[in-house]
Short mmCIF file of C-alpha atoms in Angstrom, two decimals:
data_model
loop_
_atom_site.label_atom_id
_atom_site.label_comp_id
_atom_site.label_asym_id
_atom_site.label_seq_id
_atom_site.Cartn_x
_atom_site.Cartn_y
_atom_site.Cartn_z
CA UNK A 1172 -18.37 8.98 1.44
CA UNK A 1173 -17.51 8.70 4.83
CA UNK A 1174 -13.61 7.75 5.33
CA UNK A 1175 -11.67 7.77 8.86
CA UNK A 1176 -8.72 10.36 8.71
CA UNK A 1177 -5.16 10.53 10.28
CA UNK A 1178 -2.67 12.29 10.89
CA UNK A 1179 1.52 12.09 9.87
CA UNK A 1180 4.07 13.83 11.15
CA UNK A 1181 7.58 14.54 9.91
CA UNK A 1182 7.41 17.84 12.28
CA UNK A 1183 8.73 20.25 9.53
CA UNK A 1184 10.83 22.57 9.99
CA UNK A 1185 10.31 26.03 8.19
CA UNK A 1186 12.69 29.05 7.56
CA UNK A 1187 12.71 31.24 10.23
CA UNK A 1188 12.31 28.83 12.88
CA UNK A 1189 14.33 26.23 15.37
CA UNK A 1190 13.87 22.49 15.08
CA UNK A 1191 13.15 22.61 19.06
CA UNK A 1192 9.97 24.92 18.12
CA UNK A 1193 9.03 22.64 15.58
CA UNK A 1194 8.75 20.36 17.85
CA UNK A 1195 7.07 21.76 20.66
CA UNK A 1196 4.30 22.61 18.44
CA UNK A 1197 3.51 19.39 17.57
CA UNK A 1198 0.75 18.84 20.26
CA UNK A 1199 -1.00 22.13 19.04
CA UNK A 1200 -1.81 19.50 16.03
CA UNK A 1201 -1.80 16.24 17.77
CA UNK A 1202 -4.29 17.87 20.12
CA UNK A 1203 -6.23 20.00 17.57
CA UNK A 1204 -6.50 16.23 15.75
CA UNK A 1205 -7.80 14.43 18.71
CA UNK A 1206 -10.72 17.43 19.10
CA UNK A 1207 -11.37 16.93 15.24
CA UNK A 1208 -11.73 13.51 15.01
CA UNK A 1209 -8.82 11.89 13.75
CA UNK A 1210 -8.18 8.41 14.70
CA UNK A 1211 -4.62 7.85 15.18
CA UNK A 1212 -0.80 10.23 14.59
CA UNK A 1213 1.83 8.77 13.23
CA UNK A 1214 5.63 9.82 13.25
CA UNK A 1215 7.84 9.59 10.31
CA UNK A 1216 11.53 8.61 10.73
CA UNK A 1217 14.38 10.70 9.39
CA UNK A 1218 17.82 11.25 10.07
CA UNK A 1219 20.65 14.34 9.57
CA UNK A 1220 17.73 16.28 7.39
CA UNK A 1221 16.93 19.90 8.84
CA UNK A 1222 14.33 20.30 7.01
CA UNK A 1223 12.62 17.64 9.33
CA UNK A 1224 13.09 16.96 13.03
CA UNK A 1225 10.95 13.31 13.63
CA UNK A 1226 14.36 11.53 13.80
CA UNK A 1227 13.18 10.29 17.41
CA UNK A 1228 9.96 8.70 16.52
CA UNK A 1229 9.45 6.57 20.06
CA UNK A 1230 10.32 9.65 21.92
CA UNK A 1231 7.72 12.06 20.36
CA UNK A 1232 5.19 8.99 20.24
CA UNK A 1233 5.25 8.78 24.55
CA UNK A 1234 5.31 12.82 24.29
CA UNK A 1235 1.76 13.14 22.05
CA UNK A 1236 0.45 10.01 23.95
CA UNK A 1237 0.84 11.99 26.94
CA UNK A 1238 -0.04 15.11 25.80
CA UNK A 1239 -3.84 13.28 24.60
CA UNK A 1240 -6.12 11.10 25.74
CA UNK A 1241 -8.05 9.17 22.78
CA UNK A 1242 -5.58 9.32 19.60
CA UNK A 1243 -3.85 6.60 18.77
CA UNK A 1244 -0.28 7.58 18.27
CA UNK A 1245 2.40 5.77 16.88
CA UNK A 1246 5.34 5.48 14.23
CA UNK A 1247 4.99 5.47 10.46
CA UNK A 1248 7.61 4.28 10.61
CA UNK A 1249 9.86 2.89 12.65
CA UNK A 1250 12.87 2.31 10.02
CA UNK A 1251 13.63 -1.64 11.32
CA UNK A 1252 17.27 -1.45 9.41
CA UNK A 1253 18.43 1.15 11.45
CA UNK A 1254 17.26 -0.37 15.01
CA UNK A 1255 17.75 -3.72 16.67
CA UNK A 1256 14.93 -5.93 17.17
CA UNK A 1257 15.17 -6.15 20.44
CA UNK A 1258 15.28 -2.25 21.11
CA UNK A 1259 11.93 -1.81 19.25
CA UNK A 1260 10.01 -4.75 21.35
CA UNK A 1261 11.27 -3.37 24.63
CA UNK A 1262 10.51 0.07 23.21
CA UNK A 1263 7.29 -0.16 22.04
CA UNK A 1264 6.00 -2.71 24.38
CA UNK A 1265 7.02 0.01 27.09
CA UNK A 1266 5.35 2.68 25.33
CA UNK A 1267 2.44 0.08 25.09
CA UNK A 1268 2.42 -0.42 28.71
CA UNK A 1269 2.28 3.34 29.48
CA UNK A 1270 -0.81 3.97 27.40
CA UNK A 1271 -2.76 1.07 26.88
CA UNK A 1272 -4.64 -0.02 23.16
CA UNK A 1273 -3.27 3.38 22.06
CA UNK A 1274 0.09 2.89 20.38
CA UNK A 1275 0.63 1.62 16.86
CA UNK A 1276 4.02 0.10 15.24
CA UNK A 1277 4.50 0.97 11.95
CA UNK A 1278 7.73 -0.57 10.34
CA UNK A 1279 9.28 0.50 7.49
CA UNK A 1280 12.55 -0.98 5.55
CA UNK A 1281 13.81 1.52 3.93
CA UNK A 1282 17.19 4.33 5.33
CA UNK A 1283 14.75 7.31 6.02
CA UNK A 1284 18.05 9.35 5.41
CA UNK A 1285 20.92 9.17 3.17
CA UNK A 1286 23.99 7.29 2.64
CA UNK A 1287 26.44 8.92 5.19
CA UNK A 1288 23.63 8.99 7.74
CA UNK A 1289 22.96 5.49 7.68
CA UNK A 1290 26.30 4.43 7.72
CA UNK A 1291 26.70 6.67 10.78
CA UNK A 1292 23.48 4.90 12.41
CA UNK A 1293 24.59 1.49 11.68
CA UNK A 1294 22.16 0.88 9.40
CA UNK A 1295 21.51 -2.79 8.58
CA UNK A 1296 21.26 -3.42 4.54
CA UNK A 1297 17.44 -2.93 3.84
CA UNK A 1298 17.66 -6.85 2.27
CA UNK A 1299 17.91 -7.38 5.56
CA UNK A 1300 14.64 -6.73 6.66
CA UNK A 1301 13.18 -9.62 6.86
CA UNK A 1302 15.45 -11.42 9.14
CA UNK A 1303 14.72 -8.48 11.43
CA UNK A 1304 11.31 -8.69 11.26
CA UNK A 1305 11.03 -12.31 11.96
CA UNK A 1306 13.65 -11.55 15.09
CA UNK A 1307 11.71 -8.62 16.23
CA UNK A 1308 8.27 -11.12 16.18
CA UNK A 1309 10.43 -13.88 18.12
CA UNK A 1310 11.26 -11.79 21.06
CA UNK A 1311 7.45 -10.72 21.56
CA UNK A 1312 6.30 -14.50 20.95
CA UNK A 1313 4.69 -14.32 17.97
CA UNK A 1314 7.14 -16.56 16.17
CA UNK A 1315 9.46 -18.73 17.63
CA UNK A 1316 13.51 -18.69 17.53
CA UNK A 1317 15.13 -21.86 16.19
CA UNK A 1318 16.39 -24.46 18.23
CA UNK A 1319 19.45 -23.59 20.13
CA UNK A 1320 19.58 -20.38 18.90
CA UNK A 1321 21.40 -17.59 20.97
CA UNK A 1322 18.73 -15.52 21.82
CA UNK A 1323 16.23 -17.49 23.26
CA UNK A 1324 16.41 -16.98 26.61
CA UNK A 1325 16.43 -12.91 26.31
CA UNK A 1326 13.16 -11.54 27.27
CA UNK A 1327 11.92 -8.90 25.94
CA UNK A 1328 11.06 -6.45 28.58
CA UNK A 1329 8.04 -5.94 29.92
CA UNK A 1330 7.36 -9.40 29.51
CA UNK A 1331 3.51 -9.05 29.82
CA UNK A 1332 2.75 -6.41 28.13
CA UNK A 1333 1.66 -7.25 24.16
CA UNK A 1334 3.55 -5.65 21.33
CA UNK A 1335 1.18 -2.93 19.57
CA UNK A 1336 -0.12 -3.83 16.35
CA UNK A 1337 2.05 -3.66 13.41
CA UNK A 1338 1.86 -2.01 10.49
CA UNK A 1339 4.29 -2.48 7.55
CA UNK A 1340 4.60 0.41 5.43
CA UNK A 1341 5.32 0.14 1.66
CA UNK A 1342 5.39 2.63 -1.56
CA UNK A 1343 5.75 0.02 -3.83
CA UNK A 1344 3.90 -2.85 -3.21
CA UNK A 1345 6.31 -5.19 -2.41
CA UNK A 1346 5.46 -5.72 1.34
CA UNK A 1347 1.63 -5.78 0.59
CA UNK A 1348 1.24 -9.82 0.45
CA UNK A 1349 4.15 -10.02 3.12
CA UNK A 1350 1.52 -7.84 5.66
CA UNK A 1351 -1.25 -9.60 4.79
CA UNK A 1352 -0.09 -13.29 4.92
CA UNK A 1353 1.14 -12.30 7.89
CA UNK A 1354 -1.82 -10.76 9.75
CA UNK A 1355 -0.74 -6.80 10.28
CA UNK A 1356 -2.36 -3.81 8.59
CA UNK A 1357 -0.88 -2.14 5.60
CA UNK A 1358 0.34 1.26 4.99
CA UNK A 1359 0.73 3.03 1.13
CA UNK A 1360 2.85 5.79 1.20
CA UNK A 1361 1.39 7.30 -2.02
CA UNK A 1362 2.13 10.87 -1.14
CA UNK A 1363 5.69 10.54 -2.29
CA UNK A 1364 5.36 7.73 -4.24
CA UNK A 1365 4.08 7.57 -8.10
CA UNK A 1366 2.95 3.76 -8.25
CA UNK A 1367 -0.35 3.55 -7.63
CA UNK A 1368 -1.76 2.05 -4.41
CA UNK A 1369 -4.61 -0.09 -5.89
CA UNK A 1370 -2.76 -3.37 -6.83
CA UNK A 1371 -0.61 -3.31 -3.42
CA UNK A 1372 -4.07 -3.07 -1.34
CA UNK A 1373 -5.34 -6.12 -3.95
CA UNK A 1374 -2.62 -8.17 -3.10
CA UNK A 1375 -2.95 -7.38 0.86
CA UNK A 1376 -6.22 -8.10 0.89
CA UNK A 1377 -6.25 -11.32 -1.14
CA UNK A 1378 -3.24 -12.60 0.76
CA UNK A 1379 -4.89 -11.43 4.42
CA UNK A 1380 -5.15 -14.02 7.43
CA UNK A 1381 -6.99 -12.94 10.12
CA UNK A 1382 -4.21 -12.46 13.66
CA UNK A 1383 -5.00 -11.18 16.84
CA UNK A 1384 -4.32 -8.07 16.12
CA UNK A 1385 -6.38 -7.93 12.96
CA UNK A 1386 -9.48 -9.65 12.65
CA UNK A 1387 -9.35 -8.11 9.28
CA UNK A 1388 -7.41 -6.15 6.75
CA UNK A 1389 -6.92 -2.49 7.07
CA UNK A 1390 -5.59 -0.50 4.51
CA UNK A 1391 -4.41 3.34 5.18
CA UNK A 1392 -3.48 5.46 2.27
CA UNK A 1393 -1.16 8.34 2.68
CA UNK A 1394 -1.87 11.33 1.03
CA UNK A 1395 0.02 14.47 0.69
CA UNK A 1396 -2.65 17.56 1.32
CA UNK A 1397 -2.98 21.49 1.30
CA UNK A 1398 -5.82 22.62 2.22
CA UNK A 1399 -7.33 26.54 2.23
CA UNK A 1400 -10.56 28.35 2.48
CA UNK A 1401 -9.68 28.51 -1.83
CA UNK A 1402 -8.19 26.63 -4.50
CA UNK A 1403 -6.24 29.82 -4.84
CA UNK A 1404 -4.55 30.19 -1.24
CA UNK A 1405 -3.89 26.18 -1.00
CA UNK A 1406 -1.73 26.92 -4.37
CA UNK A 1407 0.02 29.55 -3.00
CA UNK A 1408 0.56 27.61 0.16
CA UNK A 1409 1.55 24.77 -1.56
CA UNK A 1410 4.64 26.58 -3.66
CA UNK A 1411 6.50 25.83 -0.62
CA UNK A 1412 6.78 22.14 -1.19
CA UNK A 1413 7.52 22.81 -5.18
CA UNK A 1414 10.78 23.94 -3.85
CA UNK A 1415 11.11 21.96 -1.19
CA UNK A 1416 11.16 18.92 -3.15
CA UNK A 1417 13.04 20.40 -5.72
CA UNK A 1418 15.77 20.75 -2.99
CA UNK A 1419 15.25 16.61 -1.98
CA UNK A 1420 15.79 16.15 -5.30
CA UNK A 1421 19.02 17.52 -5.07
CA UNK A 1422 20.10 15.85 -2.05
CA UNK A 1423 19.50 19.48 -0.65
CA UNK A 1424 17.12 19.18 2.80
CA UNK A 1425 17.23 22.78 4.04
CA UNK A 1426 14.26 24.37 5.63
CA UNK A 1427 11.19 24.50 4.40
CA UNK A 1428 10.97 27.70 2.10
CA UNK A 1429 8.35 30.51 2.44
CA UNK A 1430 5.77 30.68 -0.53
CA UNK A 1431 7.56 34.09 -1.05
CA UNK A 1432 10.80 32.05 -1.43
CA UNK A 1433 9.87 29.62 -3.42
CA UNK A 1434 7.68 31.81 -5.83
CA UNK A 1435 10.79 34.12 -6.45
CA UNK A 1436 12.94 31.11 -7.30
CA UNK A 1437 14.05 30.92 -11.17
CA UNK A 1438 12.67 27.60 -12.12
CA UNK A 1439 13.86 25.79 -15.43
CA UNK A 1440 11.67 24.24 -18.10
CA UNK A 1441 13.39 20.63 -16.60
CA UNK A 1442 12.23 22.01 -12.57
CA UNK A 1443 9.08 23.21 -13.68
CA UNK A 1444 7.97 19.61 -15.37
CA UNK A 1445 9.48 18.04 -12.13
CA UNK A 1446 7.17 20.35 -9.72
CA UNK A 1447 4.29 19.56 -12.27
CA UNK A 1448 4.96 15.86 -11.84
CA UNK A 1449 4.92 15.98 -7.84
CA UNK A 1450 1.99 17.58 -7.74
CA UNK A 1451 0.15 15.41 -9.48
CA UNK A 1452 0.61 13.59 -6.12
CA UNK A 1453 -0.74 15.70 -4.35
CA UNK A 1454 -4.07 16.87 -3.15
CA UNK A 1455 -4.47 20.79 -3.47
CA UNK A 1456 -7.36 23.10 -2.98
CA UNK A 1457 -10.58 24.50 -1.39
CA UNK A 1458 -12.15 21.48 1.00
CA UNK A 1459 -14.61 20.47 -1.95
CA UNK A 1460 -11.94 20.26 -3.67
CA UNK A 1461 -9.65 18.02 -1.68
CA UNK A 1462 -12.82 16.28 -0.68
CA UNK A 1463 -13.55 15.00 -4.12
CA UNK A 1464 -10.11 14.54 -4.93
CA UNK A 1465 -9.58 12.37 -1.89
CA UNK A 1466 -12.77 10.90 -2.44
CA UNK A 1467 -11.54 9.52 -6.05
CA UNK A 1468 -8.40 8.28 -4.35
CA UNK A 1469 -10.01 5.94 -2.17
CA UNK A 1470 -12.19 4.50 -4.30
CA UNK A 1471 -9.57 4.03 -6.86
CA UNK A 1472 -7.68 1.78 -4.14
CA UNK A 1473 -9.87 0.45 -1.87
CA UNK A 1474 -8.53 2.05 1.08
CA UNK A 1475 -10.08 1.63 4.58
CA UNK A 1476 -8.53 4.94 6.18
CA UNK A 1477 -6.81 8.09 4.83
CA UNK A 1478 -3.63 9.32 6.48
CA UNK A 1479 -2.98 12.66 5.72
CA UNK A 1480 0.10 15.02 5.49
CA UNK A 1481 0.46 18.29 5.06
CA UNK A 1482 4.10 20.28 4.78
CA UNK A 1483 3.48 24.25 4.69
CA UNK A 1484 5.33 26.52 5.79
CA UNK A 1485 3.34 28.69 8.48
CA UNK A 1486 2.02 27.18 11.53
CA UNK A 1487 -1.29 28.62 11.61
CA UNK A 1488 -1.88 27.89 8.22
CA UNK A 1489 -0.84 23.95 8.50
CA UNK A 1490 -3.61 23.81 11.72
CA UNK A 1491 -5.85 25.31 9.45
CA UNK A 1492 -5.11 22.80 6.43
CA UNK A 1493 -5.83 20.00 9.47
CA UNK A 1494 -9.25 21.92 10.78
CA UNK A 1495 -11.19 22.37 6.80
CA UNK A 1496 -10.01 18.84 5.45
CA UNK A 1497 -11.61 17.16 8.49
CA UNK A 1498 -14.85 19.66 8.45
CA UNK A 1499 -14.41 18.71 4.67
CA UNK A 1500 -15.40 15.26 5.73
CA UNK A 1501 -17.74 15.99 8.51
CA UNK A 1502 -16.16 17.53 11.69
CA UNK A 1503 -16.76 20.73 13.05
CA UNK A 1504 -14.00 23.45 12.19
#
């Protein structure tokens, strides 16, 4: 099987190291992704966490753009509750206009943070999402406002220049007929989430009208990956996201742990069953291993591309996860 690959970001953070590092090393990947193969890099949002530092999507989107020449880079996602519409269409479109048919919009509705942070953004209620959506599409002309309604006359700077396409992102299936009735592609965010992804991509594709953006559906699956010369070294890197999301569990988001950390931690029968139950998840192991476990994903689902992500805790070792998943699926390592 033959499936296109991606790359998302939440530029983690490990023990040991700065946010600021974190983030200057994200074009080592960006640009050891573009040499590989992969077809676009997405940005998550999140907010007050330290254990992540993509809490300025749109900023590290023009950075990687600039930083490459053929990825497509873009958000996944842009949390629409905690922006106004209007911000995002002048954004994007600007980030549009800077690197042209190269920037993505993926919108998501839920905080991407917790309670305290999104009161301290502002956060609109995520019921709210639709109204903002439908606002966001008015001021880039692909819906209309209502008569006499305030807004208008506000243009949505630069005028000319198209808004990218739009994703919507989902981990439940409730925005899959939403994106497809509506003409955008469709994001599963099944590496944190435990309902499957096949009858969300069903009900995007049967509900799918062709836009001009999307002459037809695409579905990208995101899967949570380790990947090491052997099963046994991707398991060992992997212990650093058993305690990692033992810690989000928590309401805990520290750094990410060591292996060494998180392999000297005194689990409980009630932890271990909860580490056992995110991996199952996740995609762990040599590359013929992730290969055929990736390989079962997607044909489970349907999906069109595969977005991995991959949260260790040393830097050479995530590049390296990267380098034998694509070789895994044809690229040169």
């Amino acid at each position: 099987m033959s499936i296109p690959l991606s790359i998302l970001d939440l530029v983690p953070v490990p023990t040991g190291t700065t946010a600021a590092q974190a983030l200057q090393r994200t074009v080592d990947l960006a640009r050891l992704g573009e040499k590989l193969g992969y077809v676009r890099y997405w940005f998550a949002e999140h907010h007050a966490m330290p254990s992540v530092a993509s809490s300025a999507p749109e900023i590290l989107i023009g950075h990687i753009a600039a930083a490459t020449s053929t990825l497509r880079v873009g958000s996944g996602g842009i949390m629409l509750p905690n922006h106004t519409p209007l911000k995002v269409a002048e954004t994007f479109r600007t980030l549009a206009a800077l690197h042209p048919d190269r920037i993505d919009l993926g919108l998501g509705r839920a905080p991407g943070s917790d309670g305290n942070a999104s009161r301290a953004l502002r956060a609109a209620d995520g019921d709210q999402f639709p109204a903002l959506l439908a606002e966001l599409l008015a001021f880039t002309g692909q819906r209309a406002f209502p008569d006499h309604h305030p807004f208008q006359r506000v243009t949505a700077v630069p005028a000319e220049v198209p808004l990218p396409p739009i994703y919507l992102l989902g981990s439940s299936g409730a925005s899959a007929q939403w994106a497809g009735s509506s003409g955008m592609g469709y994001s599963f965010a099944s590496h944190f989430s435990p309902t499957p992804a096949g009858p969300a991509f069903h009900a995007y594709r049967e509900s799918f009208r062709p836009s001009a953006a999307f002459a037809k559906p695409h579905a990208i699956l995101g899967v949570a990956v380790v990947c090491a010369d052997t099963d046994a070294e991707a398991d060992h890197l992997a212990t650093t996201m058993d305690l990692a999301w033992l810690r989000i569990r928590r309401g805990e988001f520290k750094p990410l742990p060591s292996p060494q950390e998180a392999q000297a931690y005194p689990y409980s029968a009630a932890e271990r069953e909860a580490v056992r139950e995110y991996r199952s998840r996740t995609v762990i192991g040599s590359p013929a291993t992730v290969r055929a476990e990736i390989e079962q994903l997607v044909q489970a689902c349907g999906a069109d591309e595969v977005m991995a992500v991959c949260n260790v805790h040393d830097h050479a070792a995530r590049l390296r996860s990267y380098t034998l998943l694509a070789a895994a699926f044809g690229a040169a390592a």
